[in-house]
Amino acid sequence: MSTLIFFEHTNDAISPASLHAVTAATQIGGDVVALVAGSGCDGAAQAAAKVAGVTKVIKVDSAEYGHTLAENLAPLIAKLAEGHSHVLATATTVGKNIMPRVAALLDVAQVSDIIEVVDADTFVRPIYAGNALATVKSSDATKVVTVRGTNFDPAAAEGGSASVEDGSGEGDTGLSSFVGQELSKSDRPELTSAKVVISGGRGMQNGENFKMLEEIADKLGAAVGASRAAVDAGFVPNDYQVGQTGKVVAPDLYIAVGISGAIQHLAGMKDSKVIVAINKDEEAPIFQVADYGLVADLFKAVPELSEALDKA
Amino acid sequence: MKVLVPVKRVIDYNVKVRVKADQSGVELANVKMSMNPFDEIAVEEAIRLKEAGKATEVIAVSIGPTQAQETIRTALAMGADRGIHVVHDGDVEPLAVAKMLKGIVEKESPDLCILGKQAIDDDCNQTGQMLSALLGWSQATFASKIEIGDGDLTVTREVDGGLETIKVKAPAIVTTDLRLNEPRYASLPNIMKAKKKPIEQMSPADLGVDPAPRLQTVKVVEPPKREGGTKVADVAELVSKLKNEAKVI
Ligand SMILES: Cc1cc2nc3c(=O)[nH]c(=O)nc-3n(C[C@H](O)[C@H](O)[C@H](O)COP(=O)(O)OP(=O)(O)OC[C@H]3O[C@@H](n4cnc5c(N)ncnc54)[C@H](O)[C@@H]3O)c2cc1C
Ligand SMILES: Nc1ncnc2c1ncn2[C@@H]1O[C@H](COP(=O)(O)O)[C@@H](O)[C@H]1O
């Protein structure tokens, strides 16, 4: 048994997201081979070699992998998949974009967003916005799987000493090209790995009011998230969205402010250890999952909370 | 430019899903079904391209049971020109859907296929990417903006870090994200008109595809229940509980 993991990286360093896939691969068992494909990616390849559990790194340093274009990466991954029983990636937007293309090239099913490895062929994955958990068994020759990060602790970034092998690229398909990006900048922790998350919903009324949540976030070392309604209304950027079709988070503490608790939102946060809800409607469904519910006007409660945290 | 829009019939997003007692799946009997919300966004985008004079024809395709016709009718009522219904009972996985869609693409030769990024029942997020691979086309997933160029498309994508813009060669596969547009409601006259629009029927076998699932569903269970529901009186009590009881701050 042997697993090939598509590693995400910034050429100089590896992305922490991929460390979750390493843990899933370790649970599957056998060799764990990290693929680092990029342009000028030696730093990332060396970093991948240090990850505990990784047995080998394949470095493919070639211009066509300078951006994570699925059309270029999928044929490479499909070619390297030969001889491996599993191909894994973490279910980030990059993984979700590329891996089904790999699966189709290999003519196998993909198992998306697994939350548990039962055995080498059998996995548990949420369906219907997490309202049901399906255990599925694959009999395909190669199992193509994406891993939900929150359900697998990250592997240690240090402690391994894998060898780094050079691989060659497959060339540019010329089908697509990168034009530009507009990334949200923040000094706060990344949403999916933060220990504390405070999210705002439609109840926040506008983007300006999110400053109140940012203030609390800074006091708690938290990341700021949002409901779909808050993103759709333009209060905050799309990458803040927590939920079935946004990001999945499972922090130690999740604070939902002015969020009603639609199933699509709950799908992205109900595995948090402790949930706090602040909502003026005592019937709001969010209270059914909240460990501590505060029925209050957020415009009164949030400033009070901020003040209380200074004293706490 | 011809646009193909695959639309899936799924449990309505407002329905509280229940797992069957025998753990074979979820209860679908007497449950409200609708078009997958991401596919409504896909249909809307295709119709807007037609209204802008960029698309010539919009074809809605659904693979599913007899009732999937209703889903196609919804697309036609929104403004699609005609439908294709691949009649198939029972679950069908993204890879098989992609293979059937490939067969239809080969017959119809569209310049663009717009799919939803994810079906809200299986939550797979696979079909568009798979179809693109099978056709050897370009793909622009999770789109929040599409600009049609000369032989190419410039697409803004919702990614984990924010937004990314890529340029893809036509013909292309695009999958929709939530912010691409706000789908319209079909007007009554358009619902009436849609009844006369043609829907062609075919079977998976007509497309040479074996729809049998590759994955075996061992069981489907309910997720562990959360014990929520406790209320606190005020902010002071909240902070005290978080500090002393939950020990998270
Ligand atoms: C295909 C699809 C995918 C979706 N994906 C997601 C997803 O990934 N994530 C997601 O979040 N949603 C998603 N949704 C949307 C989801 O169904 C809900 O519409 C959304 O979560 C509602 O956001 P909200 O709770 O902020 O808004 P609302 O439901 O409008 O709730 C606002 C809440 O704020 C409270 N409030 C208002 N003013 C105050 C105040 N002054 N003080 C205190 N409380 C106040 C109200 O009582 C209310 O409970 C999706 C929907 C669809 C159809
Ligand atoms: N049975 C189907 N019929 C038509 N389109 C489908 C079907 N299944 C999936 N699709 C399309 O593929 C998209 C993604 O589905 P999925 O990969 O299952 O999450 C959907 O939004 C639809 O556009």
XYZ file of C-alpha atoms and ligand atoms in Angstrom:
637
model
C 0.000 0.000 0.000
C 1.238 3.427 -0.848
C -0.296 6.883 -0.899
C 0.596 9.791 -3.140
C -0.319 13.135 -1.586
C -0.738 16.273 -3.623
C 1.009 18.882 -1.466
C 0.005 22.523 -1.534
C 2.791 25.016 -1.079
C 4.077 28.474 -1.851
C 7.263 27.173 -3.560
C 9.287 28.241 -0.512
C 7.161 26.548 2.114
C 4.462 23.924 2.399
C 0.872 24.771 3.192
C -0.244 23.573 6.625
C -3.469 22.320 4.991
C -1.612 19.384 3.433
C -0.447 18.135 6.832
C -3.992 16.892 7.472
C -3.824 14.656 4.416
C -0.558 13.181 5.721
C -2.345 12.082 8.880
C -5.128 10.456 6.860
C -2.490 8.704 4.711
C -0.753 7.431 7.832
C -4.055 5.974 9.021
C -4.497 4.224 5.673
C -1.011 2.738 6.131
C 1.967 2.065 3.891
C 4.323 4.518 2.218
C 3.449 8.200 2.112
C 4.830 9.980 -0.939
C 4.518 13.755 -1.150
C 4.262 15.371 -4.559
C 5.600 18.912 -4.628
C 5.015 20.339 -8.091
C 5.824 23.988 -8.571
C 8.148 26.467 -10.123
C 11.253 27.069 -8.009
C 9.823 24.769 -5.352
C 12.970 23.324 -3.806
C 12.247 25.041 -0.472
C 8.826 23.438 -0.321
C 10.206 20.040 -1.341
C 12.820 20.195 1.431
C 10.117 21.207 3.908
C 7.889 18.326 2.790
C 10.790 15.920 3.377
C 10.840 16.964 7.043
C 7.163 16.207 7.649
C 6.752 13.314 10.061
C 5.338 10.302 8.243
C 6.399 11.280 4.738
C 8.602 8.525 3.278
C 9.514 10.125 -0.037
C 9.130 13.441 -1.819
C 8.767 13.783 -5.562
C 9.759 17.254 -6.652
C 8.621 18.405 -10.062
C 10.048 21.837 -10.686
C 8.705 23.204 -13.924
C 7.193 26.460 -15.149
C 3.769 24.949 -15.959
C 3.228 24.297 -12.254
C 3.860 27.884 -11.198
C 0.125 28.210 -10.549
C -2.198 25.483 -9.407
C -3.900 25.049 -12.775
C -5.892 21.817 -12.823
C -5.369 21.204 -16.540
C -1.600 21.036 -16.031
C -1.476 19.326 -12.642
C -4.067 16.576 -13.183
C -2.131 14.702 -15.920
C 1.012 14.820 -13.792
C -0.752 13.478 -10.711
C -2.551 10.822 -12.760
C 0.763 9.663 -14.230
C 2.495 9.552 -10.843
C -0.506 7.730 -9.333
C 0.652 4.553 -11.028
C 1.899 2.128 -8.425
C 0.037 3.873 -5.621
C -3.087 2.489 -4.010
C -4.295 5.942 -2.937
C -4.052 9.537 -4.100
C -4.922 12.134 -1.465
C -5.293 15.863 -1.125
C -6.857 18.064 1.494
C -10.309 19.361 0.533
C -9.275 22.984 0.021
C -10.442 24.893 -3.050
C -7.206 23.786 -4.739
C -7.725 20.123 -3.876
C -11.394 20.244 -4.847
C -10.502 21.801 -8.178
C -7.804 19.335 -9.190
C -8.588 15.929 -7.719
C -11.835 15.086 -9.558
C -9.951 15.776 -12.774
C -7.316 13.267 -11.659
C -9.990 10.704 -10.763
C -11.648 11.039 -14.167
C -8.314 10.621 -15.967
C -7.801 7.425 -13.966
C -11.405 6.354 -14.581
C -12.116 5.973 -10.873
C -14.624 7.461 -8.468
C -13.501 10.163 -6.072
C -14.377 10.020 -2.400
C -14.826 13.658 -1.412
C -14.220 15.291 1.924
C -13.724 12.247 4.143
C -13.950 12.649 7.919
C -12.774 9.161 8.871
C -10.637 6.340 7.523
C -12.358 3.052 8.419
C -9.890 0.899 6.512
C -7.875 1.246 3.313
C -11.002 0.947 1.135
C -13.649 2.382 3.417
C -14.249 5.974 4.412
C -16.864 8.075 6.168
C -18.041 11.278 4.548
C -20.798 13.761 5.338
C -23.661 14.188 2.852
C -26.700 16.495 2.849
C -24.859 19.327 4.600
C -23.656 16.965 7.297
C -27.162 15.802 8.191
C -26.093 12.273 7.362
C -22.807 10.411 7.453
C -22.217 7.870 4.713
C -19.746 5.021 5.001
C -18.568 4.180 1.499
C -16.341 1.417 0.223
C -14.317 1.721 -2.941
C -13.219 -1.185 -5.072
C -11.410 0.999 -7.599
C -7.767 0.149 -8.267
C -6.685 3.618 -7.204
C -8.593 5.460 -4.519
C -8.753 9.180 -5.106
C -9.735 10.875 -1.870
C -9.990 14.397 -0.506
C -9.661 14.868 3.229
C -11.582 17.267 5.459
C -8.856 19.048 7.389
C -10.779 19.567 10.626
C -11.175 15.826 11.164
C -7.506 14.885 10.902
C -4.922 16.514 13.169
C -2.033 17.977 11.195
C 1.074 15.788 10.979
C 4.168 17.253 12.662
C 5.986 19.540 10.231
C 9.327 18.405 11.663
C 10.769 15.039 12.507
C 10.802 13.290 9.153
C 13.785 12.747 6.880
C 12.451 11.627 3.542
C 14.502 11.554 0.383
C 13.733 14.023 -2.377
C 13.523 12.640 -5.884
C 13.262 14.749 -9.024
C 10.423 14.146 -11.419
C 9.790 15.641 -14.813
C 6.875 17.769 -15.882
C 4.201 16.957 -18.412
C 4.324 20.326 -20.174
C 1.808 23.108 -20.439
C -1.553 22.087 -21.906
C -2.104 25.705 -22.831
C -5.770 25.367 -21.856
C -5.714 27.919 -19.074
C -3.566 30.621 -17.601
C -3.368 32.590 -14.395
C -4.354 36.249 -14.650
C -4.319 37.568 -11.109
C -5.578 37.259 -7.573
C -7.100 39.350 -4.880
C -6.337 37.718 -1.575
C -7.707 38.839 1.768
C -4.894 40.050 3.956
C -5.039 39.573 7.678
C -2.679 39.237 10.609
C -5.213 37.044 12.350
C -4.978 33.248 12.326
C -6.247 31.390 9.299
C -9.957 30.566 9.576
C -9.747 26.777 9.238
C -6.912 26.364 11.747
C -7.780 29.063 14.312
C -8.438 27.967 17.906
C -11.172 30.580 18.220
C -13.513 31.847 15.526
C -16.004 34.675 15.786
C -18.492 34.911 12.925
C -21.069 37.492 11.996
C -24.285 37.135 10.041
C -26.935 39.277 8.462
C -27.669 40.693 11.919
C -24.407 42.660 11.704
C -26.154 44.975 9.212
C -23.011 46.175 7.413
C -19.290 45.632 6.949
C -18.354 48.504 9.210
C -19.963 46.729 12.163
C -17.644 43.755 11.659
C -14.981 45.953 13.318
C -16.675 45.050 16.595
C -15.992 41.373 15.893
C -12.430 42.100 14.784
C -11.800 43.844 18.074
C -12.883 40.742 19.977
C -10.953 38.531 17.581
C -7.788 40.430 18.389
C -8.364 40.002 22.103
C -8.901 36.250 21.744
C -6.393 35.524 18.985
C -9.362 34.526 16.855
C -10.182 34.418 13.162
C -13.255 36.185 11.796
C -15.846 34.271 9.779
C -19.300 34.935 8.409
C -22.541 33.416 7.202
C -23.438 33.295 3.534
C -25.931 36.111 4.038
C -23.182 38.405 5.338
C -20.961 37.568 2.366
C -23.766 37.920 -0.188
C -24.612 41.320 1.270
C -20.995 42.375 0.757
C -20.202 42.919 4.461
C -17.090 40.728 4.161
C -15.197 38.868 1.382
C -16.204 35.406 0.128
C -13.360 33.645 1.913
C -15.024 34.400 5.267
C -17.951 32.093 4.523
C -18.370 29.196 6.927
C -20.712 26.381 5.959
C -21.731 23.561 3.662
C -20.458 25.356 0.602
C -17.851 27.534 2.289
C -15.207 26.610 4.843
C -15.506 23.987 7.523
C -14.124 24.991 10.904
C -13.893 23.170 14.222
C -12.208 25.512 16.702
C -12.181 25.186 20.491
C -14.542 28.156 20.614
C -16.962 29.381 17.947
C -18.930 32.560 18.564
C -21.888 33.139 16.224
C -23.171 36.708 16.258
C -26.405 37.638 14.489
C -26.521 34.281 12.699
C -29.791 32.344 12.641
C -28.238 28.887 12.329
C -29.460 27.545 8.971
C -28.377 23.935 8.328
C -26.003 25.149 5.650
C -24.205 27.270 8.220
C -24.267 24.586 10.915
C -22.627 22.194 8.439
C -19.492 24.296 8.644
C -19.191 24.788 12.404
C -21.137 22.270 14.424
C -18.053 20.211 15.239
C -16.608 23.132 17.187
C -15.839 22.185 20.815
C -17.737 25.064 22.404
C -20.350 27.115 20.590
C -21.595 30.507 21.743
C -24.522 32.221 20.056
C -25.570 35.825 20.424
C -28.929 36.473 18.807
C -31.912 38.615 19.705
C -34.382 35.966 18.586
C -34.668 33.319 21.287
C -36.218 30.936 18.742
C -33.196 31.095 16.415
C -32.083 27.526 15.531
C -28.471 28.390 16.346
C -29.419 28.113 20.044
C -30.151 24.398 19.579
C -26.463 23.737 18.992
C -25.059 26.463 21.251
C -23.458 25.477 24.550
C -23.967 29.032 25.719
C -26.738 31.057 24.186
C -27.207 34.725 24.916
C -30.512 36.226 23.838
C -29.589 39.846 23.350
C -29.200 42.673 20.888
C -25.714 42.212 19.499
C -25.134 45.959 19.369
C -25.347 45.953 23.138
C -23.869 42.523 23.893
C -20.806 42.643 21.647
C -19.348 45.880 23.081
C -20.059 44.519 26.561
C -18.262 41.313 25.716
C -15.300 43.263 24.402
C -15.110 45.218 27.622
C -15.522 42.127 29.799
C -12.653 40.414 27.984
C -10.336 43.243 29.013
C -11.102 42.452 32.622
C -11.204 38.675 32.275
C -22.433 30.059 -28.887
C -24.347 27.071 -27.586
C -24.499 26.591 -23.818
C -25.226 23.309 -22.044
C -26.455 23.424 -18.458
C -26.698 20.183 -16.451
C -29.330 20.480 -13.723
C -29.844 18.022 -10.893
C -33.039 17.275 -9.018
C -32.234 17.240 -5.305
C -33.974 17.488 -1.923
C -34.983 21.113 -1.440
C -32.395 22.978 0.615
C -35.008 23.871 3.233
C -35.962 20.274 4.025
C -34.721 18.761 7.262
C -33.159 15.553 6.029
C -33.898 12.303 7.868
C -31.845 9.161 7.781
C -33.752 5.930 7.073
C -34.078 3.491 9.959
C -32.426 0.714 7.964
C -29.369 2.926 7.386
C -29.596 2.510 3.624
C -29.847 6.220 2.874
C -32.008 9.240 3.591
C -35.781 9.469 3.386
C -36.784 10.717 -0.059
C -40.457 9.699 -0.072
C -42.877 12.637 0.123
C -40.058 15.119 0.435
C -39.992 18.389 -1.475
C -37.526 18.240 -4.358
C -36.073 21.204 -6.281
C -33.389 22.116 -8.720
C -29.953 22.097 -7.092
C -29.446 25.780 -6.090
C -26.049 26.018 -7.795
C -27.682 24.803 -11.007
C -30.266 27.595 -10.820
C -27.309 29.947 -10.793
C -25.898 28.101 -13.816
C -29.176 28.370 -15.737
C -29.446 32.060 -14.848
C -25.940 32.731 -16.124
C -26.619 30.926 -19.399
C -29.842 32.858 -19.927
C -28.081 36.137 -19.224
C -25.492 35.232 -21.858
C -28.335 34.656 -24.279
C -30.010 37.921 -23.358
C -26.699 39.694 -23.873
C -26.536 38.237 -27.383
C -23.536 36.079 -26.551
C -25.279 32.709 -26.421
C -27.520 31.419 -29.174
C -29.097 28.455 -27.468
C -29.355 27.147 -23.910
C -29.908 23.424 -23.382
C -30.794 22.028 -19.947
C -29.827 18.423 -19.249
C -30.856 16.273 -16.332
C -30.017 12.702 -15.472
C -32.555 11.230 -13.121
C -35.955 9.609 -12.639
C -39.151 10.561 -14.498
C -39.655 13.509 -12.148
C -36.361 15.050 -13.233
C -38.478 16.350 -16.113
C -39.894 18.884 -13.664
C -36.391 20.139 -13.012
C -35.808 20.544 -16.735
C -39.183 22.336 -17.021
C -38.024 24.749 -14.331
C -34.945 25.532 -16.398
C -37.100 25.967 -19.496
C -39.434 28.279 -17.586
C -36.452 30.358 -16.523
C -35.535 30.708 -20.198
C -33.625 27.672 -21.459
C -34.587 26.693 -25.005
C -34.854 22.939 -24.810
C -34.157 19.985 -22.594
C -32.495 16.595 -22.630
C -33.569 14.031 -20.065
C -31.476 10.950 -19.475
C -33.956 8.737 -17.681
C -32.417 6.776 -14.855
C -33.764 5.633 -11.500
C -31.514 5.387 -8.511
C -28.298 7.045 -7.476
C -25.780 7.985 -10.077
C -22.248 9.044 -9.209
C -20.401 12.070 -10.614
C -18.127 9.950 -12.832
C -21.104 8.292 -14.552
C -22.892 11.653 -14.844
C -19.759 13.122 -16.405
C -19.564 10.253 -18.888
C -23.186 10.743 -19.926
C -22.687 14.472 -20.229
C -19.635 13.816 -22.374
C -21.827 11.792 -24.717
C -24.307 14.648 -24.928
C -21.546 17.197 -25.501
C -20.281 15.096 -28.394
C -23.758 15.120 -29.953
C -24.545 18.764 -29.313
C -21.116 20.399 -29.601
C -21.723 23.249 -27.157
C -19.037 25.911 -26.693
C -19.623 26.161 -22.976
C -21.031 23.957 -20.212
C -22.050 25.626 -16.976
C -22.558 23.285 -14.015
C -23.161 23.856 -10.329
C -20.029 23.593 -8.224
C -21.682 21.098 -5.930
C -24.899 19.144 -5.626
C -26.320 19.801 -2.161
C -27.366 16.175 -1.696
C -24.133 14.250 -2.300
C -21.921 17.303 -1.638
C -19.405 15.788 -4.071
C -18.124 18.816 -5.991
C -16.754 16.620 -8.780
C -18.874 16.457 -11.914
C -17.703 19.599 -13.729
C -14.039 18.809 -13.186
C -14.573 15.200 -14.328
C -16.455 16.236 -17.447
C -13.689 18.660 -18.270
C -11.076 15.915 -17.892
C -13.016 13.473 -20.071
C -13.381 16.073 -22.815
C -9.843 17.408 -22.469
C -11.324 20.904 -22.067
C -10.344 23.755 -19.818
C -12.106 24.266 -16.477
C -12.986 27.287 -14.403
C -14.547 26.140 -11.141
C -16.280 28.130 -8.364
C -16.938 31.081 -10.652
C -18.154 34.412 -9.325
C -17.711 36.292 -12.604
C -17.534 35.209 -16.239
C -16.421 37.394 -19.121
C -16.698 35.943 -22.598
C -13.767 36.843 -24.835
C -12.777 35.922 -28.340
C -12.038 32.206 -28.131
C -11.528 32.384 -24.409
C -13.214 33.220 -21.102
C -11.902 35.245 -18.211
C -13.287 33.839 -14.996
C -13.012 35.074 -11.425
C -13.044 32.198 -8.948
C -13.860 32.047 -5.252
C -10.864 30.399 -3.583
C -9.906 29.848 0.061
C -7.681 32.915 0.137
C -10.081 35.261 -1.664
C -10.493 35.616 -5.416
C -8.450 34.333 -8.333
C -8.812 35.234 -11.992
C -7.879 32.833 -14.762
C -8.237 32.815 -18.507
C -9.451 29.586 -20.091
C -9.675 28.528 -23.711
C -13.066 27.807 -25.241
C -14.745 25.355 -25.263
C -14.768 25.358 -21.485
C -16.415 23.961 -18.397
C -17.459 26.485 -15.777
C -18.883 25.656 -12.343
C -20.872 28.238 -10.418
C -20.353 29.666 -6.965
C -22.976 31.520 -4.943
C -22.003 35.053 -5.888
C -22.137 34.599 -9.667
C -25.671 35.944 -9.905
C -29.094 35.870 -8.298
C -31.352 33.462 -10.177
C -34.730 34.787 -11.342
C -38.108 33.307 -10.569
C -39.967 32.039 -13.603
C -43.023 34.127 -14.464
C -46.385 32.448 -14.979
C -46.456 33.126 -18.741
C -42.970 31.662 -19.022
C -44.019 28.605 -17.042
C -46.868 28.121 -19.532
C -44.553 28.644 -22.496
C -42.077 26.145 -21.072
C -44.678 23.397 -21.322
C -44.373 23.560 -25.096
C -40.598 23.522 -25.253
C -39.154 20.176 -26.372
C -37.506 17.674 -24.031
C -35.658 14.843 -25.688
C -35.472 11.591 -23.764
C -32.713 9.032 -23.796
C -31.215 6.316 -21.628
C -27.715 5.833 -20.229
C -27.386 2.929 -22.673
C -28.104 5.278 -25.601
C -25.016 7.155 -24.467
C -23.066 3.957 -23.971
C -22.609 4.520 -20.255
C -22.995 2.011 -17.447
C -24.556 4.047 -14.617
C -23.820 1.468 -11.883
C -22.154 3.064 -8.856
C -18.473 2.412 -8.247
C -18.728 3.077 -4.546
C -20.664 0.802 -2.269
C -22.645 2.565 0.435
C -22.086 0.470 3.533
C -24.386 2.529 5.736
C -25.811 5.981 6.263
C -26.237 7.183 9.831
C -27.183 10.346 11.663
C -24.318 12.466 12.936
C -23.814 12.586 16.701
C -26.280 14.984 18.295
C -25.041 18.121 19.981
C -26.326 18.904 23.425
C -26.971 22.604 23.008
C -29.719 24.761 24.296
C -28.269 26.238 27.478
C -28.867 29.963 27.874
C -26.912 32.502 29.861
C -28.491 35.590 31.408
C -25.940 38.193 30.407
C -22.440 38.866 29.135
C -20.934 38.567 32.612
C -22.284 35.046 33.022
C -21.132 34.147 29.516
C -17.565 35.261 30.166
C -17.478 33.548 33.523
C -18.728 30.256 32.018
C -16.250 30.420 29.148
C -13.459 31.002 31.628
C -14.316 28.713 34.491
C -16.572 26.014 33.052
C -15.546 25.575 29.398
C -12.018 26.938 30.018
C -11.713 28.213 26.467
C -10.681 31.803 27.192
C -26.950 26.212 -1.972
C -26.847 26.958 -0.680
C -25.634 26.969 -0.043
C -25.494 27.673 1.156
N -24.281 27.658 1.776
C -24.143 28.335 2.943
C -22.897 28.336 3.650
O -21.913 27.711 3.247
N -22.823 29.057 4.794
C -23.882 29.765 5.298
O -23.741 30.420 6.338
N -25.059 29.761 4.667
C -25.206 29.077 3.496
N -26.419 29.121 2.867
C -27.446 30.085 3.313
C -28.271 29.628 4.498
O -29.356 28.857 4.028
C -28.841 30.879 5.229
O -29.582 31.651 4.325
C -27.734 31.757 5.837
O -26.850 30.968 6.598
C -28.378 32.825 6.690
O -27.414 33.708 7.184
P -27.671 34.524 8.529
O -27.896 33.557 9.634
O -26.568 35.491 8.680
O -28.972 35.367 8.166
P -30.445 35.259 8.731
O -30.976 33.883 8.581
O -31.196 36.385 8.131
O -30.287 35.507 10.268
C -29.905 36.724 10.858
C -30.013 36.528 12.347
O -29.552 37.690 12.995
C -30.363 37.949 14.117
N -30.268 39.381 14.408
C -30.660 40.410 13.628
N -30.400 41.583 14.219
C -29.833 41.290 15.415
C -29.352 42.066 16.489
N -29.395 43.413 16.458
N -28.854 41.435 17.561
C -28.817 40.082 17.622
N -29.248 39.288 16.621
C -29.750 39.886 15.543
C -31.745 37.516 13.687
O -32.542 37.208 14.841
C -31.451 36.300 12.831
O -31.496 35.098 13.587
C -26.587 28.383 1.693
C -27.811 28.336 1.052
C -27.958 27.629 -0.123
C -29.280 27.596 -0.801
N -27.892 13.718 -12.202
C -27.453 14.895 -12.687
N -28.093 15.478 -13.730
C -27.665 16.662 -14.222
N -26.617 17.334 -13.734
C -25.951 16.805 -12.700
C -26.321 15.565 -12.115
N -25.471 15.300 -11.115
C -24.608 16.335 -11.047
N -24.888 17.249 -12.001
C -24.184 18.516 -12.267
O -22.932 18.487 -11.602
C -22.867 19.492 -10.593
C -22.014 19.044 -9.441
O -22.521 17.882 -8.845
P -21.673 16.985 -7.831
O -20.367 16.708 -8.488
O -22.506 15.745 -7.619
O -21.524 17.778 -6.561
C -24.320 19.818 -10.281
O -24.450 21.108 -9.748
C -24.954 19.688 -11.674
O -24.700 20.834 -12.462
